[in-house]
mmCIF file of C-alpha atoms and ligand atoms in Angstrom:
data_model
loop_
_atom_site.group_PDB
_atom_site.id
_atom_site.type_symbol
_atom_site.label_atom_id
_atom_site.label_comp_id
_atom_site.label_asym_id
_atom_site.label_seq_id
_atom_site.Cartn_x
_atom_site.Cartn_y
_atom_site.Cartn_z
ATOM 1 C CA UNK A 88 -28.195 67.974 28.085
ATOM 2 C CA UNK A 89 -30.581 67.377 31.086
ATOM 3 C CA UNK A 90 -29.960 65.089 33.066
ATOM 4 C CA UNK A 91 -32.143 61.720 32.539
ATOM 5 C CA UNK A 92 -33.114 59.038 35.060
ATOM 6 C CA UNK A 93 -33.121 55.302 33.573
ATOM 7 C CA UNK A 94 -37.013 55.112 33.649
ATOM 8 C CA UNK A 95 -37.082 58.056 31.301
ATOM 9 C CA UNK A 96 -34.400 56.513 29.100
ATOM 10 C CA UNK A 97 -36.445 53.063 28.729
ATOM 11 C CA UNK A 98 -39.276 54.857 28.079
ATOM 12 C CA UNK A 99 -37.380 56.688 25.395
ATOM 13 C CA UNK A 100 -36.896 54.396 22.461
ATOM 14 C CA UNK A 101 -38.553 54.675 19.038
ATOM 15 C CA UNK A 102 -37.072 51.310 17.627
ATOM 16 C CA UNK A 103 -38.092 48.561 19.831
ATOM 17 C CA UNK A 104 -39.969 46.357 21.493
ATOM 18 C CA UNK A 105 -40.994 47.522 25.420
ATOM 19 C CA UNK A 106 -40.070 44.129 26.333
ATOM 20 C CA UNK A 107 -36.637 45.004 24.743
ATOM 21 C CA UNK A 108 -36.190 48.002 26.481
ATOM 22 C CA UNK A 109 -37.241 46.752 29.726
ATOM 23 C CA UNK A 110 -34.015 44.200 29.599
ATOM 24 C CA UNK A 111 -31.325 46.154 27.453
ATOM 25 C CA UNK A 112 -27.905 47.400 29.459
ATOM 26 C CA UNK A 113 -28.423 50.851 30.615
ATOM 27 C CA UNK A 114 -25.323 51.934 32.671
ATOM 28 C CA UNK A 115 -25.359 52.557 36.551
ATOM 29 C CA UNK A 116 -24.354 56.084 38.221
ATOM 30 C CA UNK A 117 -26.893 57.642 35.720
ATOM 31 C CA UNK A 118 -26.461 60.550 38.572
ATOM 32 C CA UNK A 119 -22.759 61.101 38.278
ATOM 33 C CA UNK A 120 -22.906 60.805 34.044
ATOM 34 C CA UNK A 121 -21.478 64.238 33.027
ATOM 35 C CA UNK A 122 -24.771 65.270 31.587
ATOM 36 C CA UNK A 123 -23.266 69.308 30.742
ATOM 37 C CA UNK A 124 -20.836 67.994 28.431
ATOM 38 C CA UNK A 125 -23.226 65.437 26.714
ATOM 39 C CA UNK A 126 -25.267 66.423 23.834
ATOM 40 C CA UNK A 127 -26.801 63.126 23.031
ATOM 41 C CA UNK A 128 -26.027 60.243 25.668
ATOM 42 C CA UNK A 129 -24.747 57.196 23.930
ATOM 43 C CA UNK A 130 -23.539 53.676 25.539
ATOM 44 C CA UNK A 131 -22.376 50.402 24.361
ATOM 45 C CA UNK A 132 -23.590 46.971 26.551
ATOM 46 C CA UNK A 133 -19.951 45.432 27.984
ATOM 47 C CA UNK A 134 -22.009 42.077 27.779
ATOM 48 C CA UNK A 135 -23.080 42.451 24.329
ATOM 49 C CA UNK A 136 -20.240 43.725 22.070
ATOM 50 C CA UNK A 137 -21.991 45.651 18.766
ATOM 51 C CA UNK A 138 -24.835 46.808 21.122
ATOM 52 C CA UNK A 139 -25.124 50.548 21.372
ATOM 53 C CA UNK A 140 -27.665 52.825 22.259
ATOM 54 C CA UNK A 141 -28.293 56.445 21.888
ATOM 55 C CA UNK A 142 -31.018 58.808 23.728
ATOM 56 C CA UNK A 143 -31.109 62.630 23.063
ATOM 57 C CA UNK A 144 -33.774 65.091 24.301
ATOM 58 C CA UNK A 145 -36.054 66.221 20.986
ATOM 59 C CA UNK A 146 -37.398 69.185 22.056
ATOM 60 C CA UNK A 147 -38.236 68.135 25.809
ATOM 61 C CA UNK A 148 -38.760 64.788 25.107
ATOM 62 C CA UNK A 149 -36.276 62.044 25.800
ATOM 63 C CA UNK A 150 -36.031 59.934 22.213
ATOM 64 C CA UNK A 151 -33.791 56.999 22.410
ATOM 65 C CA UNK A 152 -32.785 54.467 19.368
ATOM 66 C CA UNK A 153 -30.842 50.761 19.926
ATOM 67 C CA UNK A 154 -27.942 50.377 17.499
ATOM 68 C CA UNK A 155 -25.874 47.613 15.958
ATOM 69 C CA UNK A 156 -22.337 48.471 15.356
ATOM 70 C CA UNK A 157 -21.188 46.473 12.466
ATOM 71 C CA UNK A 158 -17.634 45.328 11.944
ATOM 72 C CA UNK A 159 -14.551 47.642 11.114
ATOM 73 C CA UNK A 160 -13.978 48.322 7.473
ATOM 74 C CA UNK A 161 -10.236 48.851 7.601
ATOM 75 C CA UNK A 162 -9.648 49.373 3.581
ATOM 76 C CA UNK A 163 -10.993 53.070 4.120
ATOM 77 C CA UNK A 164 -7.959 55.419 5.894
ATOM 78 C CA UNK A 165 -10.424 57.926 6.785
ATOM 79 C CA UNK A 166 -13.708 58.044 7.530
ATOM 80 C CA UNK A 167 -16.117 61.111 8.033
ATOM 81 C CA UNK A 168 -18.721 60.861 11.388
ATOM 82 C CA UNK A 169 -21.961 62.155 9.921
ATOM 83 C CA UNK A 170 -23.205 63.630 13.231
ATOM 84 C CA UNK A 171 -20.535 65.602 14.323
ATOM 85 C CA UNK A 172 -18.292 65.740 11.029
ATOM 86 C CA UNK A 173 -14.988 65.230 12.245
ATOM 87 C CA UNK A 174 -12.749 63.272 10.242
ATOM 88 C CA UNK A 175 -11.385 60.112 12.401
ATOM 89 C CA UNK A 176 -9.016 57.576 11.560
ATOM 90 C CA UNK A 177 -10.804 54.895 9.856
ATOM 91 C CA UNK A 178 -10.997 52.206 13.269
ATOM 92 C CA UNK A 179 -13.015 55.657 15.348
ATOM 93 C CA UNK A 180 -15.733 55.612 13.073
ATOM 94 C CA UNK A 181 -17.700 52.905 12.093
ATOM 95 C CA UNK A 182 -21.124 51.847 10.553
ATOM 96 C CA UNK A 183 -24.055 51.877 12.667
ATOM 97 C CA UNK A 184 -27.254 50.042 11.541
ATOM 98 C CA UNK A 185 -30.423 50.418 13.661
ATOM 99 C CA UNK A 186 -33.733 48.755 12.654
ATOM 100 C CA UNK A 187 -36.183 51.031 11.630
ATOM 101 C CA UNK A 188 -38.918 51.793 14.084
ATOM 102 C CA UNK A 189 -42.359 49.271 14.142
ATOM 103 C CA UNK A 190 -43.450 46.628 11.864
ATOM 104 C CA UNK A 191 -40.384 47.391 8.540
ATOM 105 C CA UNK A 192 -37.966 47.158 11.757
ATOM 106 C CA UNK A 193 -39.466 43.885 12.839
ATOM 107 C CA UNK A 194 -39.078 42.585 9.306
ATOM 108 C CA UNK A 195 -35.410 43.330 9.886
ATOM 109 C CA UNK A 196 -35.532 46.624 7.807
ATOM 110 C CA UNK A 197 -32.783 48.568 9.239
ATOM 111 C CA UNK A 198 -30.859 52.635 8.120
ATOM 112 C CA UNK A 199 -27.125 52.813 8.838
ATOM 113 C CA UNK A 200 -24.514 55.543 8.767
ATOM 114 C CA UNK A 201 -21.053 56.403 10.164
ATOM 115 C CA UNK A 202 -20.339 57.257 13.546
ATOM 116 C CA UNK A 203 -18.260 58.109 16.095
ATOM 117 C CA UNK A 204 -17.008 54.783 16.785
ATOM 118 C CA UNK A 205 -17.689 54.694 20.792
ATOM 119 C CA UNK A 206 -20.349 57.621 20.540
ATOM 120 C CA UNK A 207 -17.871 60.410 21.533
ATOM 121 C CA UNK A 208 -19.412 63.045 19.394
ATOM 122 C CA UNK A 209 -20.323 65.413 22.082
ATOM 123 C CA UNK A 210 -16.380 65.152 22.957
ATOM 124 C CA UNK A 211 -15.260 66.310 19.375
ATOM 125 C CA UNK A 212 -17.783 69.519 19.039
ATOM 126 C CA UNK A 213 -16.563 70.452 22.091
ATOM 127 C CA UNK A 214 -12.793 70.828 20.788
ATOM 128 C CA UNK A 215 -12.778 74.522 20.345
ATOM 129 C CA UNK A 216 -11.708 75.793 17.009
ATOM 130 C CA UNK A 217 -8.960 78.204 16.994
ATOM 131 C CA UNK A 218 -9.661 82.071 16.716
ATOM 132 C CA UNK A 219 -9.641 83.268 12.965
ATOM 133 C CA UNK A 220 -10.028 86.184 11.384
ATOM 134 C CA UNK A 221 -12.967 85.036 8.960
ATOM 135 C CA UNK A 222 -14.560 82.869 12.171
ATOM 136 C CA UNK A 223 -16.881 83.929 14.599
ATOM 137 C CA UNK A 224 -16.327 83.503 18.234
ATOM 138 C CA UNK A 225 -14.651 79.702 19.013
ATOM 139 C CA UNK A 226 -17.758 79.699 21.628
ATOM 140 C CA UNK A 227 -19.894 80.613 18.739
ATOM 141 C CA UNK A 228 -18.820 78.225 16.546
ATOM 142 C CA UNK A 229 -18.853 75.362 19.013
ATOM 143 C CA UNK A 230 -22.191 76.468 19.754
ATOM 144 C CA UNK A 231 -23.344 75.793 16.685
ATOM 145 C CA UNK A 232 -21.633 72.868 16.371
ATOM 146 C CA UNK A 233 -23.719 71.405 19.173
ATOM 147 C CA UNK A 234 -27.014 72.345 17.682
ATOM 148 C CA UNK A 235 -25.927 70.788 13.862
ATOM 149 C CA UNK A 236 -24.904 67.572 15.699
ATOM 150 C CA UNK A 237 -28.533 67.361 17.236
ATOM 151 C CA UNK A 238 -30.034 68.316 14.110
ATOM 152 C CA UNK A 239 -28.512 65.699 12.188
ATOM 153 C CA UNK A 240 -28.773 62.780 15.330
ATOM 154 C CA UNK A 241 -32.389 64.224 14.815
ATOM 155 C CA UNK A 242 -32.472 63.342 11.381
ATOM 156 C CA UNK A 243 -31.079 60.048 11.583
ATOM 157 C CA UNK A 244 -33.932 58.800 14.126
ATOM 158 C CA UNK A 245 -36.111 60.219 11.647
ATOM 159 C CA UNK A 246 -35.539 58.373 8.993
ATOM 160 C CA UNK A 247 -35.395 55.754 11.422
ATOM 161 C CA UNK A 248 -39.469 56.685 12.513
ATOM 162 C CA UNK A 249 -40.056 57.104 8.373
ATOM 163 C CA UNK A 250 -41.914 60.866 9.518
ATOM 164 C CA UNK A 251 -39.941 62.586 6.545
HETATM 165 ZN ZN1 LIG B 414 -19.096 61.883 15.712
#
């Protein structure tokens, strides 16, 4: 993805407050961030353990969401990320719950779903598939890969924004 500066990332967020987004932990070196390998940029606070946040470019425009990473569910061996769909051992995925954008999220409304436990997914498209017969190029597939894992991120802060 493009690179983004941390004005544009503060300004990104659909689910909450300005004041919020004014104060929450965005990581320094925003320069140096390997922005080629990143699909979505995602970051959890050091001084806030739980607090994640996630900022992708929709379209052109930089659309962020705040997260709450809820605690391991260990009973579950393996666990399915539903933005990239790998399967990961049960502790690197976990539930994410963000509160739904405006007044509902106010009210303490939230959405969750699985993820990549530390927000890695633009790691695991990137593993190249072998060559197969029946499969397209691996550059192909991991392509396409990439653009599924946006759609679905996409989705996600969708439901999050209630526009579906
Ligand atoms: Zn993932």
């Amino acid at each position: 993805m493009e690179e983004l500066s941390e004005a544009q990332i503060r300004a990104s967020f659909v689910n909450c407050s300005t004041g919020e987004a004014t104060r929450l932990f965005v990581p320094s070196g925003l320069a140096f961030a390997p922005w080629d390998e990143l699909d979505y940029f995602g970051w959890g606070d050091p001084n806030a353990p739980g607090r994640y946040s996630l900022v992708y470019r929709r379209g052109d425009t930089p659309t962020g969401i705040v997260l709450r990473r809820a605690d391991r569910v260990a009973r579950i061996q393996v666990h399915l990320c539903s933005f990239c769909h790998t399967a990961q051992p049960a502790n690197d995925v976990a539930l994410f719950v963000a509160p739904l954008a405006g007044e509902a999220g106010r009210n303490g409304s939230t959405v969750g779903t699985y993820i990549c436990s530390e927000l890695t997914c633009s790691a695991h498209v990137r593993l190249q598939p072998h060559a197969a017969p029946i499969q397209p190029y691996p550059t192909t597939v991991m392509r396409a890969n990439r653009a599924r894992l946006l759609e679905r991120v996409d989705r996600f802060v969708s439901d999050i924004e209630r526009v579906r």
